[in-house]
PDB file of C-alpha atoms and ligand atoms in Angstrom:
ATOM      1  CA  UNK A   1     -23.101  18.390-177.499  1.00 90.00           C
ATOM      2  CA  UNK A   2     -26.691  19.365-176.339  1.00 96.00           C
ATOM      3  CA  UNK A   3     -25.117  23.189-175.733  1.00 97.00           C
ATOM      4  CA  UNK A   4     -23.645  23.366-178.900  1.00 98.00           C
ATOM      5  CA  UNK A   5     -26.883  22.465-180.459  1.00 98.00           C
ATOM      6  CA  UNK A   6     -28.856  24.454-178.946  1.00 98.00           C
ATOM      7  CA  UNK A   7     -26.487  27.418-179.342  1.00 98.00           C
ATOM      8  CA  UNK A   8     -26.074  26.957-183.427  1.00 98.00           C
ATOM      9  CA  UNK A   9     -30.079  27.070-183.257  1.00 98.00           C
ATOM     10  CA  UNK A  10     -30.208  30.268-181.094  1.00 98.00           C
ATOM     11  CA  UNK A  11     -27.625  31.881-183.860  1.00 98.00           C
ATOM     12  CA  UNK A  12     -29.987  30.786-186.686  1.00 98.00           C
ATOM     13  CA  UNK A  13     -32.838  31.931-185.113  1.00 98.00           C
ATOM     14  CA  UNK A  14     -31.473  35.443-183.834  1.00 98.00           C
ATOM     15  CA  UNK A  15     -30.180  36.255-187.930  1.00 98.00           C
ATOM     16  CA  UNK A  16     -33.365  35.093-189.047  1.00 98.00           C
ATOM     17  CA  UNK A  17     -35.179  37.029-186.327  1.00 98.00           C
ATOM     18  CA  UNK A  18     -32.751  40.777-187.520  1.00 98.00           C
ATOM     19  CA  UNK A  19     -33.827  40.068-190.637  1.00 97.00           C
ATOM     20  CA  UNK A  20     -37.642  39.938-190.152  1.00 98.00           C
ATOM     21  CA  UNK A  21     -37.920  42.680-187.278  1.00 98.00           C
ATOM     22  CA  UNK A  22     -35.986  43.587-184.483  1.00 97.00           C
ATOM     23  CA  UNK A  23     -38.907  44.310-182.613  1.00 97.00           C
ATOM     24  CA  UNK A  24     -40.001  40.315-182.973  1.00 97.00           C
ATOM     25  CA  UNK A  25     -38.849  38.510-179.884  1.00 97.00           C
ATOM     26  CA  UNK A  26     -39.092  34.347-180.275  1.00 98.00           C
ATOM     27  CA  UNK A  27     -39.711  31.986-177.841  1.00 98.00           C
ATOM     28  CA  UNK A  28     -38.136  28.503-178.517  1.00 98.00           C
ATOM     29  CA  UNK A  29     -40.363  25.189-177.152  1.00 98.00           C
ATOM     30  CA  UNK A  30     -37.687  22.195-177.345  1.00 98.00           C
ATOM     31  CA  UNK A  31     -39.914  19.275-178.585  1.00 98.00           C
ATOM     32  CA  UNK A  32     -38.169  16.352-176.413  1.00 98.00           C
ATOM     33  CA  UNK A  33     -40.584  13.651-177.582  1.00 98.00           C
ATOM     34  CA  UNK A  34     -38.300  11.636-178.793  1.00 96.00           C
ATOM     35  CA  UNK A  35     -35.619  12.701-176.025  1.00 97.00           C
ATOM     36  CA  UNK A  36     -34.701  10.936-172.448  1.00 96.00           C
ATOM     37  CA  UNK A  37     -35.335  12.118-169.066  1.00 98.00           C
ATOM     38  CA  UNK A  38     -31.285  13.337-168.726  1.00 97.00           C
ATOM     39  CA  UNK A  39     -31.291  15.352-171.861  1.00 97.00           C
ATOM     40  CA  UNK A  40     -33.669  17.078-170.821  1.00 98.00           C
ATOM     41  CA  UNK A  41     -32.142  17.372-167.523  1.00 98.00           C
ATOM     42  CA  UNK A  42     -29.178  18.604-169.568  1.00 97.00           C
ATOM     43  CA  UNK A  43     -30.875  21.317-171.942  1.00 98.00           C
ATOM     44  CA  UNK A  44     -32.304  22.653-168.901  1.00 98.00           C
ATOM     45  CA  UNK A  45     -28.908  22.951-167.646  1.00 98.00           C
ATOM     46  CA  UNK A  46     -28.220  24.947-170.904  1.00 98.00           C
ATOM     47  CA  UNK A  47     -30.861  27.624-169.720  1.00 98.00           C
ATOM     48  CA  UNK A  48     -33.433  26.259-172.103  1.00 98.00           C
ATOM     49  CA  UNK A  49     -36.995  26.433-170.020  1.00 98.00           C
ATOM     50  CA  UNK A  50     -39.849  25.435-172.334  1.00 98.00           C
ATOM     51  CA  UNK A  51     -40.276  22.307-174.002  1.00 98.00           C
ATOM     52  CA  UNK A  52     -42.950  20.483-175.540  1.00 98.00           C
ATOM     53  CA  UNK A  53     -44.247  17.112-175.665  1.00 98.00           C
ATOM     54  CA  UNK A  54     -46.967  15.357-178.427  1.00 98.00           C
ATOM     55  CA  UNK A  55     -48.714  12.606-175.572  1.00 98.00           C
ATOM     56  CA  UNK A  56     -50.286  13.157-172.767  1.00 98.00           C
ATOM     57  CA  UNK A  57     -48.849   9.851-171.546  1.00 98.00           C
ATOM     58  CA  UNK A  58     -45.043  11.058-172.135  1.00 98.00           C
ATOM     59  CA  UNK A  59     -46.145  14.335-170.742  1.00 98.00           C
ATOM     60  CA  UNK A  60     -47.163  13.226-167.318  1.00 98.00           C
ATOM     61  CA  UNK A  61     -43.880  10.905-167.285  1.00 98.00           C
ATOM     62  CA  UNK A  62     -41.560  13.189-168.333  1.00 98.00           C
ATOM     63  CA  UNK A  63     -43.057  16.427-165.857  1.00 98.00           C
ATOM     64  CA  UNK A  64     -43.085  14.164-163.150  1.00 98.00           C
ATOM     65  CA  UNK A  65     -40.164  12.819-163.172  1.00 98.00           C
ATOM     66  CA  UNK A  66     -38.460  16.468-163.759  1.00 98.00           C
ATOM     67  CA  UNK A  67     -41.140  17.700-161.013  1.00 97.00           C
ATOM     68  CA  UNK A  68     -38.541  19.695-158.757  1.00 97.00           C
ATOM     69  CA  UNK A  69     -37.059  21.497-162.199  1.00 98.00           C
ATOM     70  CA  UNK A  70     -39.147  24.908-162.701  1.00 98.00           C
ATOM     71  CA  UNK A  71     -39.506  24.028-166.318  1.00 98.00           C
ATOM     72  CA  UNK A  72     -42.698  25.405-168.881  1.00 98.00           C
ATOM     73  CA  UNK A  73     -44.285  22.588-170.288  1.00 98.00           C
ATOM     74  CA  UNK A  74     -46.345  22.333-173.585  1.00 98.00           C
ATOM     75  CA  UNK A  75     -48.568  19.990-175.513  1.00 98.00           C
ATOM     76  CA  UNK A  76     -48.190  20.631-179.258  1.00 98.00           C
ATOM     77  CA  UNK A  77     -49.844  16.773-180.125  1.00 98.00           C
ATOM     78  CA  UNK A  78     -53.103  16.258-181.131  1.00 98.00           C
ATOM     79  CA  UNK A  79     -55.532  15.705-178.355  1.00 98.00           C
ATOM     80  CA  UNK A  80     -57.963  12.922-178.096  1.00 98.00           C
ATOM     81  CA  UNK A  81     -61.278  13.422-175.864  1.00 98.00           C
ATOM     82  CA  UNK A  82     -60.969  11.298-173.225  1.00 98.00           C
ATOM     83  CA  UNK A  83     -57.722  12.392-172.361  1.00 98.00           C
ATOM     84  CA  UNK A  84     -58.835  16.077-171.505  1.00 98.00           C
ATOM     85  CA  UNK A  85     -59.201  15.572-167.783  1.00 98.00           C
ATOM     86  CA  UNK A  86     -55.411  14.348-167.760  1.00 98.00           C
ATOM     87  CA  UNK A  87     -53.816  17.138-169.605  1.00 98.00           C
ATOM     88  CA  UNK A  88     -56.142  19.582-167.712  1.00 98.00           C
ATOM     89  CA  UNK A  89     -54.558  18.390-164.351  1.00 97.00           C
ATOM     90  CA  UNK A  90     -51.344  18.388-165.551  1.00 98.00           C
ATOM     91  CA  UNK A  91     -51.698  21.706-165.473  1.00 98.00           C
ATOM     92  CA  UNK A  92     -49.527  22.894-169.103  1.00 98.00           C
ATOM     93  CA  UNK A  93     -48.534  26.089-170.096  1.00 98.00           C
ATOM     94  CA  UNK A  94     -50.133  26.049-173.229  1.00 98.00           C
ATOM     95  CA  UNK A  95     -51.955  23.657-175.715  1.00 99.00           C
ATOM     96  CA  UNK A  96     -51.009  23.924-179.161  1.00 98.00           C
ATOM     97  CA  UNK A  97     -52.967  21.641-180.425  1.00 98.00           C
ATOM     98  CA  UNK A  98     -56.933  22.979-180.070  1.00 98.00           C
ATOM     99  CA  UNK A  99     -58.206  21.710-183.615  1.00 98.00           C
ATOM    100  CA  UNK A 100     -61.773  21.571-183.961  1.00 98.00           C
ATOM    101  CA  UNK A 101     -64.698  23.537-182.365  1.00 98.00           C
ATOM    102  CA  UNK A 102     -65.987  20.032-181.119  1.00 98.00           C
ATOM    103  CA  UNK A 103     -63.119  19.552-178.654  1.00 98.00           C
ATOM    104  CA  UNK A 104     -63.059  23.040-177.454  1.00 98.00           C
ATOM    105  CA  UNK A 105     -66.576  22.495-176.393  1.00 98.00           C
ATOM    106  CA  UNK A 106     -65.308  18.997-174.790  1.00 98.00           C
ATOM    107  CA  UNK A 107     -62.895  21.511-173.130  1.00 98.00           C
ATOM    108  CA  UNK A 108     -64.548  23.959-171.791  1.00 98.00           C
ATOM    109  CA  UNK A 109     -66.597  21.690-170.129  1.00 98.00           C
ATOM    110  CA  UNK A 110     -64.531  19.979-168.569  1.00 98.00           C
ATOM    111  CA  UNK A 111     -63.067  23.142-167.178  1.00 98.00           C
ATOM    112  CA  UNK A 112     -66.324  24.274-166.085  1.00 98.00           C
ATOM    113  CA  UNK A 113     -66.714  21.176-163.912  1.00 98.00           C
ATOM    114  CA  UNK A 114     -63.140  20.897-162.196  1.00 97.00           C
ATOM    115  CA  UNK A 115     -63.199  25.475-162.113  1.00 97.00           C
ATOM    116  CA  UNK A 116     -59.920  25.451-163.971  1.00 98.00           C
ATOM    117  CA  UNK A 117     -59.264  26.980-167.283  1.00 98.00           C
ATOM    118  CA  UNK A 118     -56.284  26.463-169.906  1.00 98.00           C
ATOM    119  CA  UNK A 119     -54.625  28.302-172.473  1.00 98.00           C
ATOM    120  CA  UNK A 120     -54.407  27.490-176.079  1.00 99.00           C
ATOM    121  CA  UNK A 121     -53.783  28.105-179.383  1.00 99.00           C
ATOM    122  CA  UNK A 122     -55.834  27.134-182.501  1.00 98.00           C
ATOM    123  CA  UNK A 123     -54.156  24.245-184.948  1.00 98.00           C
ATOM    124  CA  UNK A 124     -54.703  25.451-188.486  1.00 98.00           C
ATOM    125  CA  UNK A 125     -53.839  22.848-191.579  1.00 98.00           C
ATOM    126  CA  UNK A 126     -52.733  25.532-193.529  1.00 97.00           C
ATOM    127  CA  UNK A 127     -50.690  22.880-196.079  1.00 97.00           C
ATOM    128  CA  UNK A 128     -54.480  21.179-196.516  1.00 97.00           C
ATOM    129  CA  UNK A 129     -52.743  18.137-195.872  1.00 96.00           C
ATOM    130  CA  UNK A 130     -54.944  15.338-195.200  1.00 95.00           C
ATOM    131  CA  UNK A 131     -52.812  13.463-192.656  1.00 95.00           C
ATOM    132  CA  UNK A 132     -52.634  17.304-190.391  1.00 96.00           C
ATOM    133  CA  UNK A 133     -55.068  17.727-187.706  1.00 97.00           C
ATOM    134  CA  UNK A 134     -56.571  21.367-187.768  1.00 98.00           C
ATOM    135  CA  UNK A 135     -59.518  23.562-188.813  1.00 98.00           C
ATOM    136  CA  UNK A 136     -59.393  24.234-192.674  1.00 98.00           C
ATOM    137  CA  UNK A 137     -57.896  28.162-193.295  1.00 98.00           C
ATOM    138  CA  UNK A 138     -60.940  29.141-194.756  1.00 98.00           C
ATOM    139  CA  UNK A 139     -63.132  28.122-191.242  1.00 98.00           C
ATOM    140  CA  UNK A 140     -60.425  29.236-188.997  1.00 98.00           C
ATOM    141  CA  UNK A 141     -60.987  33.109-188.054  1.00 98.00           C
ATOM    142  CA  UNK A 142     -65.409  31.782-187.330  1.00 98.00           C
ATOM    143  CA  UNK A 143     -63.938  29.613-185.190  1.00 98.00           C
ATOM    144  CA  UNK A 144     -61.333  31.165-183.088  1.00 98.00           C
ATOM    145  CA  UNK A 145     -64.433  33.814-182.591  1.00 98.00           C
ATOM    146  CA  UNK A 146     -66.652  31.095-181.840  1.00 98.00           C
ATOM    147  CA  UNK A 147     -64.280  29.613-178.989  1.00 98.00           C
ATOM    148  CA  UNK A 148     -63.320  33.337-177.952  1.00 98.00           C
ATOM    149  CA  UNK A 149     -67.316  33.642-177.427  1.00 98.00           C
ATOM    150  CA  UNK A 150     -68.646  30.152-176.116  1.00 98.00           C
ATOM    151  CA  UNK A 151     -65.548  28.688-173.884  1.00 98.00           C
ATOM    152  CA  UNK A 152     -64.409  31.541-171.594  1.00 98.00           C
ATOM    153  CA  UNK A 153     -62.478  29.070-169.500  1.00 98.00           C
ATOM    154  CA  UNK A 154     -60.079  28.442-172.920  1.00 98.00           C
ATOM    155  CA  UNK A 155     -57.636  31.413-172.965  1.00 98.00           C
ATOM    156  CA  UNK A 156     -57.259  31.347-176.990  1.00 98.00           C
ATOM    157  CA  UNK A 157     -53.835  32.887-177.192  1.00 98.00           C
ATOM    158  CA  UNK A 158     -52.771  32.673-181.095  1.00 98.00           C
ATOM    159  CA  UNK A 159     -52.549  30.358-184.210  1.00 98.00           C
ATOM    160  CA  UNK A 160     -49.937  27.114-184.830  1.00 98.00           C
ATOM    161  CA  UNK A 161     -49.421  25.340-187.688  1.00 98.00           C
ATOM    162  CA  UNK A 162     -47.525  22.894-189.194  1.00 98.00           C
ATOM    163  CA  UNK A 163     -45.522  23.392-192.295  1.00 97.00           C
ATOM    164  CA  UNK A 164     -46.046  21.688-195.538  1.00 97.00           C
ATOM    165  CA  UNK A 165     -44.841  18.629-195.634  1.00 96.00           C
ATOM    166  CA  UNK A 166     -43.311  19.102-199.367  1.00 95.00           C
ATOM    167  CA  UNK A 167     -39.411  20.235-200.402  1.00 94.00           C
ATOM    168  CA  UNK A 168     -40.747  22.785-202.447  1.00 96.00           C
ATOM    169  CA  UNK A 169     -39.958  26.326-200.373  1.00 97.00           C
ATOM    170  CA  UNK A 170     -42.870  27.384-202.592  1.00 97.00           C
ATOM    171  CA  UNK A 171     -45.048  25.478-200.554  1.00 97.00           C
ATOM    172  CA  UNK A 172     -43.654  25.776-197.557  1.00 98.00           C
ATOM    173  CA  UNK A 173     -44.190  29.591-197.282  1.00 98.00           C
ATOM    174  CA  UNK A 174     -47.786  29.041-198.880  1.00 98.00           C
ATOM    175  CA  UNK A 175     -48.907  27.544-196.167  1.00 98.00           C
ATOM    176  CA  UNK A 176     -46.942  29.786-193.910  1.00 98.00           C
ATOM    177  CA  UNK A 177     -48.278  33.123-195.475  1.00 98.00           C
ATOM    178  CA  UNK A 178     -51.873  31.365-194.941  1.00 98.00           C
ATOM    179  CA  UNK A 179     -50.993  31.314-191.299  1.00 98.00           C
ATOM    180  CA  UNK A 180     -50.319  34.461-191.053  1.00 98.00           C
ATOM    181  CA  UNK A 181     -52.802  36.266-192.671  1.00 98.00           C
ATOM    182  CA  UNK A 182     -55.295  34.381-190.488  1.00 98.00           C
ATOM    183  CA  UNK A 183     -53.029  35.289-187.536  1.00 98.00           C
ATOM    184  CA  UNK A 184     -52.990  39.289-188.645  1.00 98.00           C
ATOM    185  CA  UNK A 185     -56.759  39.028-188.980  1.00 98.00           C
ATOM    186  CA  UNK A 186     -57.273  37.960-185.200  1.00 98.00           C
ATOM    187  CA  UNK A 187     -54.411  40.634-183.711  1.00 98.00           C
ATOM    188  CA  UNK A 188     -57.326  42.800-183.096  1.00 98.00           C
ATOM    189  CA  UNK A 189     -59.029  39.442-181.024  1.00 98.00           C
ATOM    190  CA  UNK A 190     -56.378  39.556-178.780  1.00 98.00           C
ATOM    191  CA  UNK A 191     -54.372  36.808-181.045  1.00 98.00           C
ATOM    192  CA  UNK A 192     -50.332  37.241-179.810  1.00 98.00           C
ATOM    193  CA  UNK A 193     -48.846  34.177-180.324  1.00 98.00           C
ATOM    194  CA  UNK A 194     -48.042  32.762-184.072  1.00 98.00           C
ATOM    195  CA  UNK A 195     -46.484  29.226-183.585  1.00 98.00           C
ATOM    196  CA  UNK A 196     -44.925  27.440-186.516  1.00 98.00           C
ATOM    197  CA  UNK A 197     -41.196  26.394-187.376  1.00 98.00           C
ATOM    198  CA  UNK A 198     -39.833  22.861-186.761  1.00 98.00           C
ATOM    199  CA  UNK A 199     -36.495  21.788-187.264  1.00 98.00           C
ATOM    200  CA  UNK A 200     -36.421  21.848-191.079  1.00 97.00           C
ATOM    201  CA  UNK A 201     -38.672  25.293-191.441  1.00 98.00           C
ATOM    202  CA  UNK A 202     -38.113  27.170-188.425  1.00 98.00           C
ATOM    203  CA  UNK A 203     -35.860  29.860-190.738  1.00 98.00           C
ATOM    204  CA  UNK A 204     -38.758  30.399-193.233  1.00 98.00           C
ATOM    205  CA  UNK A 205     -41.216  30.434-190.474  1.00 98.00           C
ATOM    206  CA  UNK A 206     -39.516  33.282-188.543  1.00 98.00           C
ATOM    207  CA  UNK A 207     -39.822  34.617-192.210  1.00 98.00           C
ATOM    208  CA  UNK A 208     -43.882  34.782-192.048  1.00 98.00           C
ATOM    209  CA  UNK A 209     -43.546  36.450-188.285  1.00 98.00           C
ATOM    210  CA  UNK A 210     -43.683  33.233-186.331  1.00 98.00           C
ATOM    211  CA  UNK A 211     -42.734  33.801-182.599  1.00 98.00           C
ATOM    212  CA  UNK A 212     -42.792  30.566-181.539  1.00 99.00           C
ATOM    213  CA  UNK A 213     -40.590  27.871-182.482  1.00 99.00           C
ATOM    214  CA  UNK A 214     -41.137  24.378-182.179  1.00 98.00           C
ATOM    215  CA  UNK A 215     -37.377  22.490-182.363  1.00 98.00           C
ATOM    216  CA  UNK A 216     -37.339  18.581-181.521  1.00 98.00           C
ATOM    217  CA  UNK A 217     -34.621  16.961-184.143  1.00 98.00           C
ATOM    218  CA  UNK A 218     -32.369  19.843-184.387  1.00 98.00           C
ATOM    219  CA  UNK A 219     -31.985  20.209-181.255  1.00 98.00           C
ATOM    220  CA  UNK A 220     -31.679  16.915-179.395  1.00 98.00           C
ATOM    221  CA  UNK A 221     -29.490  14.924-182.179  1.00 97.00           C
ATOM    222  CA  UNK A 222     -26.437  13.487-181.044  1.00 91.00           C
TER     223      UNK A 222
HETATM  224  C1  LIG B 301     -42.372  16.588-183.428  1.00 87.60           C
HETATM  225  C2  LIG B 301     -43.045  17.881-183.565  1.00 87.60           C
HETATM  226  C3  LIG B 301     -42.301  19.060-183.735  1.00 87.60           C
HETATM  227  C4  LIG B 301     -40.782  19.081-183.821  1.00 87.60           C
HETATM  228  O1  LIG B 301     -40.351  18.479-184.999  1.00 87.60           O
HETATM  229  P1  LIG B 301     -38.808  18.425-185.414  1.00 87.60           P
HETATM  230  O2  LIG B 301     -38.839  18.274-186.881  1.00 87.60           O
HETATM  231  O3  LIG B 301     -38.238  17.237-184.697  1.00 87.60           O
HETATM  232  O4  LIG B 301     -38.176  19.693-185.000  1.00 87.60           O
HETATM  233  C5  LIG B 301     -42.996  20.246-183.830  1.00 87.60           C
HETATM  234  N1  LIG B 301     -44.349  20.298-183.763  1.00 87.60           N
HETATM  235  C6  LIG B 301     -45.085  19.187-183.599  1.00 87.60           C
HETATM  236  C7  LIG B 301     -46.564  19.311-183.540  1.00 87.60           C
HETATM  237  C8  LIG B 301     -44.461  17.945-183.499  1.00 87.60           C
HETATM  238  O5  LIG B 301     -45.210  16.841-183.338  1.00 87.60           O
END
């Protein structure tokens, strides 16, 4: 069930992926927040590696509990303060989720004081939604310099967003043309990684040159 999943997404990803660029290579996070220990167990079995979790709670569960499998783990959920020092020693692949120049400073210090550093990407609300975390589009290029600048222990690594939450396509690839125009703009800043794409988007993401994917519904439905 999980394998047949996960291959039907790997097909819709790989036309939509030919049809962008060739050249564009994806990277797929499964989001298994809403998903048990075993199927996880069992889309690793599928040769899925990377997969993404929204609490830091669930995150330190879930990678302990899967400890001996050499799986990527990533936080894509909005972070609160005082949980910094408990994602930073979970040691993640990647934070997602970085969505205000406030908590990158929160951050950085933090890393300062345990000598460890983290990578992440910058959350942009490119749908202006009110319920979205992220730094407004217009804000967003000052202050992926200003973290570049002031927290040299946060490896700033790209740009994620979250689609409009609308069923107008029109809106949809608004905000996801938003994204990537601010993504474009910091290429030269050593931006690489463009995350955006859920289970009802990822098509029209891959679209706007996303090249990473995050897939929780899709992917883990029964
Ligand atoms: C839950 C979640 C996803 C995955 O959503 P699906 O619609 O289940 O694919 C992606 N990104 C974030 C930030 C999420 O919280």
């Amino acid at each position: 069930m999980l394998r047949n999943n996960l291959d039907k997404i790997i097909s819709r990803i790989e036309k939509a992926r030919i049809s962008y660029s060739r050249h564009q290579i994806i990277k797929l996070i499964a989001v298994s927040k809403y998903s048990e220990i075993s199927d996880i167990q069992a889309m690793y079995g599928c040769g899925q590696r990377a997969f993404g979790e929204n609490k830091i709670q669930d995150l330190k569960t879930k990678s302990d509990a899967l400890i001996d499998l050499p799986i990527q783990w990533h936080m894509i959920g909005t972070l609160q303060e005082n949980k910094i020092n408990a994602l930073l020693v979970l040691k993640p692949s990647l934070l997602h989720s970085l969505d205000s120049i406030k908590l990158a400073k929160a951050i950085q210090k933090r890393c300062e004081k345990i000598q460890t550093s983290i990578k992440a990407l910058l959350q942009v609300n490119s749908s202006y939604e009110e319920t979205k975390s992220g730094v407004l589009p217009q804000e967003a290029r000052e202050i992926y310099l200003e973290i570049l600048q002031t927290c040299p222990n946060i490896k700033l690594e790209g740009i994620m967003s979250i689609g409009a939450n609308s069923k107008e396509l029109q809106k949809i690839e608004s905000s996801f043309k938003i994204t990537k125009d601010i993504f474009d703009s910091l290429q030269s800043e050593g931006a690489k990684t463009l995350s955006m794409g859920m289970s009802g988007d990822f098509e029209i993401a891959i679209g706007y040159g996303a090249n990473m994917l995050r897939i929780g519904s899709l992917l883990f439905e029964k």
